PDB file of C-alpha atoms in Angstrom:
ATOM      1  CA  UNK Q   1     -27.916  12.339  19.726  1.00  0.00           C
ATOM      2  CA  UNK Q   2     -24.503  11.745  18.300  1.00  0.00           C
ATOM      3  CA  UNK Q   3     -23.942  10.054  15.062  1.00  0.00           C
ATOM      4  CA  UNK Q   4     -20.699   7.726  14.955  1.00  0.00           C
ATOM      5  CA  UNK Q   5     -19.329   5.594  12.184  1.00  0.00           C
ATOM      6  CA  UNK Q   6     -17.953   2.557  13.543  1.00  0.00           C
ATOM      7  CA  UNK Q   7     -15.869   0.852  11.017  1.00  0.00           C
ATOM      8  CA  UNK Q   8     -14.888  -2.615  10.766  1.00  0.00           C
ATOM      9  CA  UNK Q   9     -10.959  -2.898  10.868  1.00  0.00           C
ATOM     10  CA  UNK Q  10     -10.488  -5.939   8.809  1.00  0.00           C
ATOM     11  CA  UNK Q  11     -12.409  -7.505   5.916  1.00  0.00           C
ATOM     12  CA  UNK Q  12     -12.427 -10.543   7.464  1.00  0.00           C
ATOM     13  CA  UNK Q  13     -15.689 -12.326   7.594  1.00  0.00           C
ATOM     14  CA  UNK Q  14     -15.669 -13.447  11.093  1.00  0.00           C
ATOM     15  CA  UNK Q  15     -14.211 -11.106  12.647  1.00  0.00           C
ATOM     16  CA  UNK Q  16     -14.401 -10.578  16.803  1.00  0.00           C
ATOM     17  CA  UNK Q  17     -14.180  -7.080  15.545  1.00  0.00           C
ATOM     18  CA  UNK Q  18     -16.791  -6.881  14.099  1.00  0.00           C
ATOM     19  CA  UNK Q  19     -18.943  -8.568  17.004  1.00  0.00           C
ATOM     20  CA  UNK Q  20     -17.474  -5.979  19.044  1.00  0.00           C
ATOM     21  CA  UNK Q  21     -18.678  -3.072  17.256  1.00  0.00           C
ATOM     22  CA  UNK Q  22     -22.153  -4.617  16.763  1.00  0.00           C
ATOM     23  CA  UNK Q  23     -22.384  -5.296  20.833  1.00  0.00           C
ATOM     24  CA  UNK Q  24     -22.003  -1.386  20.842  1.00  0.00           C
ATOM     25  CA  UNK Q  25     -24.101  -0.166  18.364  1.00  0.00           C
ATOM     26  CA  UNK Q  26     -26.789  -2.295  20.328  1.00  0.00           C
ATOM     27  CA  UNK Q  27     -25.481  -2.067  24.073  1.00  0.00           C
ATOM     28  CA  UNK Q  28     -25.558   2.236  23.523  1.00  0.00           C
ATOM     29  CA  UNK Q  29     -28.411   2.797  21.441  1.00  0.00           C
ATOM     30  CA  UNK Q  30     -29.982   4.986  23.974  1.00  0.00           C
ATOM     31  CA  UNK Q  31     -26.846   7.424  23.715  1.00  0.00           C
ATOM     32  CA  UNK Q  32     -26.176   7.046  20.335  1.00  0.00           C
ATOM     33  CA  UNK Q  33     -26.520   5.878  16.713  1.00  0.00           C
ATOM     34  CA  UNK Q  34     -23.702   3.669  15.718  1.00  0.00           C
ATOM     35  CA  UNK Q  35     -23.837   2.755  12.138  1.00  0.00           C
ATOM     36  CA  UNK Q  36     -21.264   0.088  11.084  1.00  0.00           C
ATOM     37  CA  UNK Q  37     -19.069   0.860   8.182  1.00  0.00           C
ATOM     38  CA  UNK Q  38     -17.247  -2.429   6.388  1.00  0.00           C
ATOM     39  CA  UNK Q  39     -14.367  -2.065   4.402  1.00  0.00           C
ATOM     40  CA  UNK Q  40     -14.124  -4.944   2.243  1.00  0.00           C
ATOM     41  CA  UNK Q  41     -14.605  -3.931  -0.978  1.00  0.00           C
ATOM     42  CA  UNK Q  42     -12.542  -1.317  -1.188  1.00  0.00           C
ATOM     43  CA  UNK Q  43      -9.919  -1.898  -4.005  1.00  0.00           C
ATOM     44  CA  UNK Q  44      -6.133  -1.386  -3.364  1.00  0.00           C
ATOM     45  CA  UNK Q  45      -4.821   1.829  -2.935  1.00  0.00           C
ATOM     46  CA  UNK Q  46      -2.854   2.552  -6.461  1.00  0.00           C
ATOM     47  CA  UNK Q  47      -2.944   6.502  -5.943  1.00  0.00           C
ATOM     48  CA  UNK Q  48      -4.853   7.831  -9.124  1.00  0.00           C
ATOM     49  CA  UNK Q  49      -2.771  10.390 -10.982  1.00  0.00           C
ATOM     50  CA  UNK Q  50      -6.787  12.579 -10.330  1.00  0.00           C
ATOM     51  CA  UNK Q  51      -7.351  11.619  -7.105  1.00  0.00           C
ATOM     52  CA  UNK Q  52     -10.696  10.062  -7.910  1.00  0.00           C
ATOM     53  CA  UNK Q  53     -11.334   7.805  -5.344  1.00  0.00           C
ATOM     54  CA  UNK Q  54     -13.116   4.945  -5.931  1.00  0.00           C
ATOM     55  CA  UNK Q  55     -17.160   4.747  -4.932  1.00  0.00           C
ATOM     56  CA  UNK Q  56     -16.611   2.340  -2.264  1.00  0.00           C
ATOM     57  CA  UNK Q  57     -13.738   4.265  -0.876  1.00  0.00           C
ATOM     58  CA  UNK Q  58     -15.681   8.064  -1.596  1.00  0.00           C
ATOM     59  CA  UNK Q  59     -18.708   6.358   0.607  1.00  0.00           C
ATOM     60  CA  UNK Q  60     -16.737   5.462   3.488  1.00  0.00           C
ATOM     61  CA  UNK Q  61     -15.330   9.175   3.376  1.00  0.00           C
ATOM     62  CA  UNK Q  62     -18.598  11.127   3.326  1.00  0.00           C
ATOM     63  CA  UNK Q  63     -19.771   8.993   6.181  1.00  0.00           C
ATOM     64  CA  UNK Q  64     -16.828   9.374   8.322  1.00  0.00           C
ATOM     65  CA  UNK Q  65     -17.253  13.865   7.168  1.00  0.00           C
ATOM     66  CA  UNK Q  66     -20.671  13.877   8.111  1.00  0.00           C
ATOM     67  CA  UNK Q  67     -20.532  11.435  11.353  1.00  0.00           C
ATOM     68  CA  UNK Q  68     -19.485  13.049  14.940  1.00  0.00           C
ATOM     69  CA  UNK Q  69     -17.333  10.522  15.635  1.00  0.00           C
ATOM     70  CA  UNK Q  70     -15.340   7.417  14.565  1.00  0.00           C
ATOM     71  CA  UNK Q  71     -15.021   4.177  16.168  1.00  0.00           C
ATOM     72  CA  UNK Q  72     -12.484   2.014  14.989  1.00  0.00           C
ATOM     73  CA  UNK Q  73     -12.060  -1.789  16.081  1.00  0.00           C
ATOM     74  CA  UNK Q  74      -8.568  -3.117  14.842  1.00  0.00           C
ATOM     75  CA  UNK Q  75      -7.306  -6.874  15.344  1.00  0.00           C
ATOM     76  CA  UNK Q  76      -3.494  -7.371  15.113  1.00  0.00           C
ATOM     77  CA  UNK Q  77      -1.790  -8.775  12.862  1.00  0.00           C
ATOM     78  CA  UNK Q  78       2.269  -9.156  13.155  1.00  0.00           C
ATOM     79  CA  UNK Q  79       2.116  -6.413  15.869  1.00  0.00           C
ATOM     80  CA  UNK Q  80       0.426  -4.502  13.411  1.00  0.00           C
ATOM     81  CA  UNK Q  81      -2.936  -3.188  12.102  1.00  0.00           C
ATOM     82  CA  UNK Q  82      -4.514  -5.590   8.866  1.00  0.00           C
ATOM     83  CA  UNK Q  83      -3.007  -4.408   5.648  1.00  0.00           C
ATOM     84  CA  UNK Q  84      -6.768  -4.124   4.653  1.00  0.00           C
ATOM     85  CA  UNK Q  85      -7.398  -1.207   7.292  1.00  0.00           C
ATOM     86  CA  UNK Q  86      -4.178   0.973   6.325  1.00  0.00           C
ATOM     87  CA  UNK Q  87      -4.982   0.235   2.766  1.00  0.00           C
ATOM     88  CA  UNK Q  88      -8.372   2.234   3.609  1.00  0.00           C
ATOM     89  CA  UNK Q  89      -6.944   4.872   5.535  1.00  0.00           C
ATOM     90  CA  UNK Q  90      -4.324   5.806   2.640  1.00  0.00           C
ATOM     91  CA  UNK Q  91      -7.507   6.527   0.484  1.00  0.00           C
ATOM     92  CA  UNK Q  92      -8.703   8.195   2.903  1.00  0.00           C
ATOM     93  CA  UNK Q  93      -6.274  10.684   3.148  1.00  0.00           C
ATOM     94  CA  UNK Q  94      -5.711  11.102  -0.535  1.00  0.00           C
ATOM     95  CA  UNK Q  95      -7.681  13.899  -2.368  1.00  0.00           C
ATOM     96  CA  UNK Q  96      -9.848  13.593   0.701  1.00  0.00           C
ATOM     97  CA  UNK Q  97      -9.839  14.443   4.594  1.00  0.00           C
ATOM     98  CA  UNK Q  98     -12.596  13.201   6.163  1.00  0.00           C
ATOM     99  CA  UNK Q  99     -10.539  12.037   9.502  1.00  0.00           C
ATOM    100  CA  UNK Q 100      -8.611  16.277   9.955  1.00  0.00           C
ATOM    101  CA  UNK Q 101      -9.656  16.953  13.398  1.00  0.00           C
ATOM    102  CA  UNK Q 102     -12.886  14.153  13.604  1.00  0.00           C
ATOM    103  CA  UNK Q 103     -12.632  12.516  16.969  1.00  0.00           C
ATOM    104  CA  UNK Q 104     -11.997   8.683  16.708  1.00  0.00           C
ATOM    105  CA  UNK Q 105     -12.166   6.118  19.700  1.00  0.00           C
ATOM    106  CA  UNK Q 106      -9.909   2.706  19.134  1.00  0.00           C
ATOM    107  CA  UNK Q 107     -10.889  -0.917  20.050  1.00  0.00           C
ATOM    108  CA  UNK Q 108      -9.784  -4.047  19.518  1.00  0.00           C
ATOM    109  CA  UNK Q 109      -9.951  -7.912  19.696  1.00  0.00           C
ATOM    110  CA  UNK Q 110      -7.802 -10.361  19.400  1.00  0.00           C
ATOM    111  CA  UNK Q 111      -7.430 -14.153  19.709  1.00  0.00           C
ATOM    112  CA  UNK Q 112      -4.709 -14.058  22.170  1.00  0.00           C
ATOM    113  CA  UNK Q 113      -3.745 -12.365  25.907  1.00  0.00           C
ATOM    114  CA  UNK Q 114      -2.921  -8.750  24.852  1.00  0.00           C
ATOM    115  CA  UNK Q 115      -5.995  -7.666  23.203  1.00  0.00           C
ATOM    116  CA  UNK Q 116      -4.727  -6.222  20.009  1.00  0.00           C
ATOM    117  CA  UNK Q 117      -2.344  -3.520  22.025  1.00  0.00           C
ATOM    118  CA  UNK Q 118       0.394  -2.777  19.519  1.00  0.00           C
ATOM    119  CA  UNK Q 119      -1.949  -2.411  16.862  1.00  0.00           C
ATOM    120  CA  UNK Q 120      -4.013   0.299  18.651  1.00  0.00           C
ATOM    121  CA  UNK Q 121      -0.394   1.864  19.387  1.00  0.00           C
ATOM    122  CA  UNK Q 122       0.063   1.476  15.230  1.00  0.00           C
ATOM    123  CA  UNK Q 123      -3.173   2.637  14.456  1.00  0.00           C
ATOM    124  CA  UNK Q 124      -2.480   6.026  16.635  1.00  0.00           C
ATOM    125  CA  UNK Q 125       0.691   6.594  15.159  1.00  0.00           C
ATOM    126  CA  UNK Q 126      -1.210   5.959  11.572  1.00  0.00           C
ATOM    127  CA  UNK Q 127      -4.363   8.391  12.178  1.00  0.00           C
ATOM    128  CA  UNK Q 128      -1.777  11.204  13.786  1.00  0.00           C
ATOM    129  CA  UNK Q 129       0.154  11.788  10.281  1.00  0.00           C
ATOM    130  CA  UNK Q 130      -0.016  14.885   8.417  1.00  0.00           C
ATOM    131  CA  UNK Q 131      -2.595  13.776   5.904  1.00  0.00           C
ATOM    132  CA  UNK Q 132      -5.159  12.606   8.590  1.00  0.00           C
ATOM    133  CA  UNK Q 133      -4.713  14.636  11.489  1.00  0.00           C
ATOM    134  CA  UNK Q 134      -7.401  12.967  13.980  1.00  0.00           C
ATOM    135  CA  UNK Q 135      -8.004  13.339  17.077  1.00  0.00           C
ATOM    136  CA  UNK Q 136      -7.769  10.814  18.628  1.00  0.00           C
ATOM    137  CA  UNK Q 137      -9.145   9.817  22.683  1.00  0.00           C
ATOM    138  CA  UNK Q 138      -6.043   9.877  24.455  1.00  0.00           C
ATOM    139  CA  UNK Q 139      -5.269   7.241  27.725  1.00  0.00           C
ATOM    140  CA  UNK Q 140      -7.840   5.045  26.346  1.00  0.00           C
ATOM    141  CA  UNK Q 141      -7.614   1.488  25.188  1.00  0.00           C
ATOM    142  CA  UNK Q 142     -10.489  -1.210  25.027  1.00  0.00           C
ATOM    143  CA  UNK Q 143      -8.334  -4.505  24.639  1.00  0.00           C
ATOM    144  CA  UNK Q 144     -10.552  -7.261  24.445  1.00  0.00           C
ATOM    145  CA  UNK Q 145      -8.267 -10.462  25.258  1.00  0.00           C
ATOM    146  CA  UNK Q 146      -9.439 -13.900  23.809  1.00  0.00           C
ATOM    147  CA  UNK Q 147     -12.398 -13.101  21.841  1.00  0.00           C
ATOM    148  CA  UNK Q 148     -13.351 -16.120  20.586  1.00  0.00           C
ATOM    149  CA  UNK Q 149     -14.785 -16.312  24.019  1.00  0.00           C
ATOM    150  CA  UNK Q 150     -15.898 -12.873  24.878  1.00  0.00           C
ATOM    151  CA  UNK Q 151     -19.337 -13.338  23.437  1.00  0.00           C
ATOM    152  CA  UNK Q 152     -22.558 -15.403  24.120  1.00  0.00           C
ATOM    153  CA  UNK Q 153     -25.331 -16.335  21.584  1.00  0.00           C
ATOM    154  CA  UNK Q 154     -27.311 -13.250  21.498  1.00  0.00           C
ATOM    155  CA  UNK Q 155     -23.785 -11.561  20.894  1.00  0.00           C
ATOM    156  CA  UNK Q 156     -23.099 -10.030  24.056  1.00  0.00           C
ATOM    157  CA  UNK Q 157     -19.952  -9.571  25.663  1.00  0.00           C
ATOM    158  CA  UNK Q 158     -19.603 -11.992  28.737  1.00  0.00           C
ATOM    159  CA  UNK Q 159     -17.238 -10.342  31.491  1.00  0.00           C
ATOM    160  CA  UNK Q 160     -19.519  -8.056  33.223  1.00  0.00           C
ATOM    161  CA  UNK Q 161     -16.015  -6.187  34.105  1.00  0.00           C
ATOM    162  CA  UNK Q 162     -15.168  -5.542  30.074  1.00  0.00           C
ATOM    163  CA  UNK Q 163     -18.527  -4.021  29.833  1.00  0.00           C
ATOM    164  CA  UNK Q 164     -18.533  -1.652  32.599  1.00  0.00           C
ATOM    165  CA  UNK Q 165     -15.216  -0.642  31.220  1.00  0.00           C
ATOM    166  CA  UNK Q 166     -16.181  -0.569  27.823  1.00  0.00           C
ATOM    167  CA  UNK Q 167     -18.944   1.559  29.234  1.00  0.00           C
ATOM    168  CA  UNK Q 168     -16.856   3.897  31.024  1.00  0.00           C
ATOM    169  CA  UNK Q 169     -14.538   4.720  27.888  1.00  0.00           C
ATOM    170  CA  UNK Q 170     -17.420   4.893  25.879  1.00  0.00           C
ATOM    171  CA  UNK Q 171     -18.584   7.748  28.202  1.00  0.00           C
ATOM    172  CA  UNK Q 172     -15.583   9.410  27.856  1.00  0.00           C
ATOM    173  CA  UNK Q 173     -15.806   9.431  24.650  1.00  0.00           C
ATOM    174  CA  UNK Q 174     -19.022  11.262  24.375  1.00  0.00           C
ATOM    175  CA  UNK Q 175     -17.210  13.663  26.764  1.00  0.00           C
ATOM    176  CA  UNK Q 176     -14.211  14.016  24.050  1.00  0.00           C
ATOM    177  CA  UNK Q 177     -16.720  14.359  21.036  1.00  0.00           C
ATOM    178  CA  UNK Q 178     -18.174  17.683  22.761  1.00  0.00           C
ATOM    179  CA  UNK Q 179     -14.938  19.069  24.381  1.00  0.00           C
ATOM    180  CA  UNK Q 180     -13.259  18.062  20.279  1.00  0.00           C
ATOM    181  CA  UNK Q 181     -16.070  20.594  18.988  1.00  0.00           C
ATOM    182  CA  UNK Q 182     -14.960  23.634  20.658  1.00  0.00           C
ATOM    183  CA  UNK Q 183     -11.583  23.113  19.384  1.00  0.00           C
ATOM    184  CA  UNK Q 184     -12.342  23.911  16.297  1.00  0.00           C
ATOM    185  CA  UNK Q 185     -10.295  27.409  15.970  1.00  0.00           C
ATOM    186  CA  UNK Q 186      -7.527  25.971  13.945  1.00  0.00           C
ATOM    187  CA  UNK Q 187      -9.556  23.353  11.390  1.00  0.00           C
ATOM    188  CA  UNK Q 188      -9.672  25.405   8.641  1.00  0.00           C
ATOM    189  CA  UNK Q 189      -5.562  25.536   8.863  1.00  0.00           C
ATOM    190  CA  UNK Q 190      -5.274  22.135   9.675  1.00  0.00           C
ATOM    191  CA  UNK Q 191      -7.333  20.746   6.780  1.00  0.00           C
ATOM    192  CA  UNK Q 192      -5.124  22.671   4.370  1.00  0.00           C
ATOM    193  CA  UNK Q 193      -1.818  21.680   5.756  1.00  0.00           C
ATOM    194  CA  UNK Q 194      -3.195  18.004   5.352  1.00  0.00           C
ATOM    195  CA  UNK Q 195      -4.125  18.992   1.515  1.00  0.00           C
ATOM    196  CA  UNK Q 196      -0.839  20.956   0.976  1.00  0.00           C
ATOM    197  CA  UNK Q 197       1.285  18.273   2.868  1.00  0.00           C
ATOM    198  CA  UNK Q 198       3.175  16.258  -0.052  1.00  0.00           C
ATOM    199  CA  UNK Q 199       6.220  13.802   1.352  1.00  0.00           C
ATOM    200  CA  UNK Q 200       7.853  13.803  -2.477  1.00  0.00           C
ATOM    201  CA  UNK Q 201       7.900  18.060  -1.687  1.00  0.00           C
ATOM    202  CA  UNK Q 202      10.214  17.613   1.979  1.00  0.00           C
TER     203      UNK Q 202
END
């Protein structure tokens, strides 16, 4: 069974986000293991002259290495993903490279109509520079409009036509997480362009 991180794009403490992620660690237990990853305590990025990242920051990176997959869930925030989540991802790509050629799905919630769209589109263009180098599920978004009503009680989502979409991406997914492993031929090259790749060097 595959292993996923699915990590919590905001450090906000009610977060539809979050619920989201949590629906599908329990909604796809029996396909796989979901752990939720928070970022919250991870400090500001202030690159370290010795690239020692900081514990919280090192934690979230040997997850996401030894995970077979990543699911992120992003709100938006000025058409844009939280300054929290790209403050994460710059540590992540920093003396590490836990994300070079890991597959990662996208998600989002949001308050209003579109579902957190242009911050999925900012969170692609984020986790396809040089110094992460994902791979990322391509022709797939999961835009969950008006969250603050998407969920009942127990925490599941409502619209019975979100989940069978949600279901049918998340099968995809699975699909792109075993097709991503044979591609594999060129990792070894890739992680040490992202190591090698300095922007102060072009």
């Amino acid at each position: 069974m595959n292993k996923f991180i699915g990590l919590v794009g905001t450090n906000s403490d009610h977060s539809t986000n979050r619920k989201l992620l949590q629906f599908m660690k329990k909604h796809f237990s029996d396909k796989a293991q979901i752990e939720l990853v928070e970022i919250r305590d991870v400090p500001m990025f202030n690159k370290p002259e010795n690239k020692k990242l900081p514990a919280s920051a090192q934690e979230i990176a040997d997850k996401i290495s030894e995970a077979d997959g990543v699911i992120i869930s992003t709100p938006e925030y000025d058409h844009a993903v939280p300054a929290s989540l790209m403050n994460v991802l710059n540590w992540l790509s920093y003396g590490v490279f836990p994300f070079v050629d890991k597959p990662v799905m996208i998600t989002g919630a949001s308050y209003g109509t579109l579902g957190s769209s242009r911050a999925q589109a900012h969170l692609r263009q984020i986790l396809d520079a040089p110094e992460l180098k994902a791979r990322i599920m391509p022709s797939s978004e999961f835009l969950l409009n008006h969250s603050l009503q998407a969920f009942d009680e127990a925490g599941n989502l409502v619209d019975e036509q979100q989940v069978e979409t949600l279901e049918g991406l998340f099968d995809d997914f699975l699909t792109f997480v075993s097709i991503t492993n044979q591609l594999n031929h060129a990792h070894s090259i890739n992680r040490e362009i992202a190591e090698n790749f300095s922007w102060e060097s072009i």
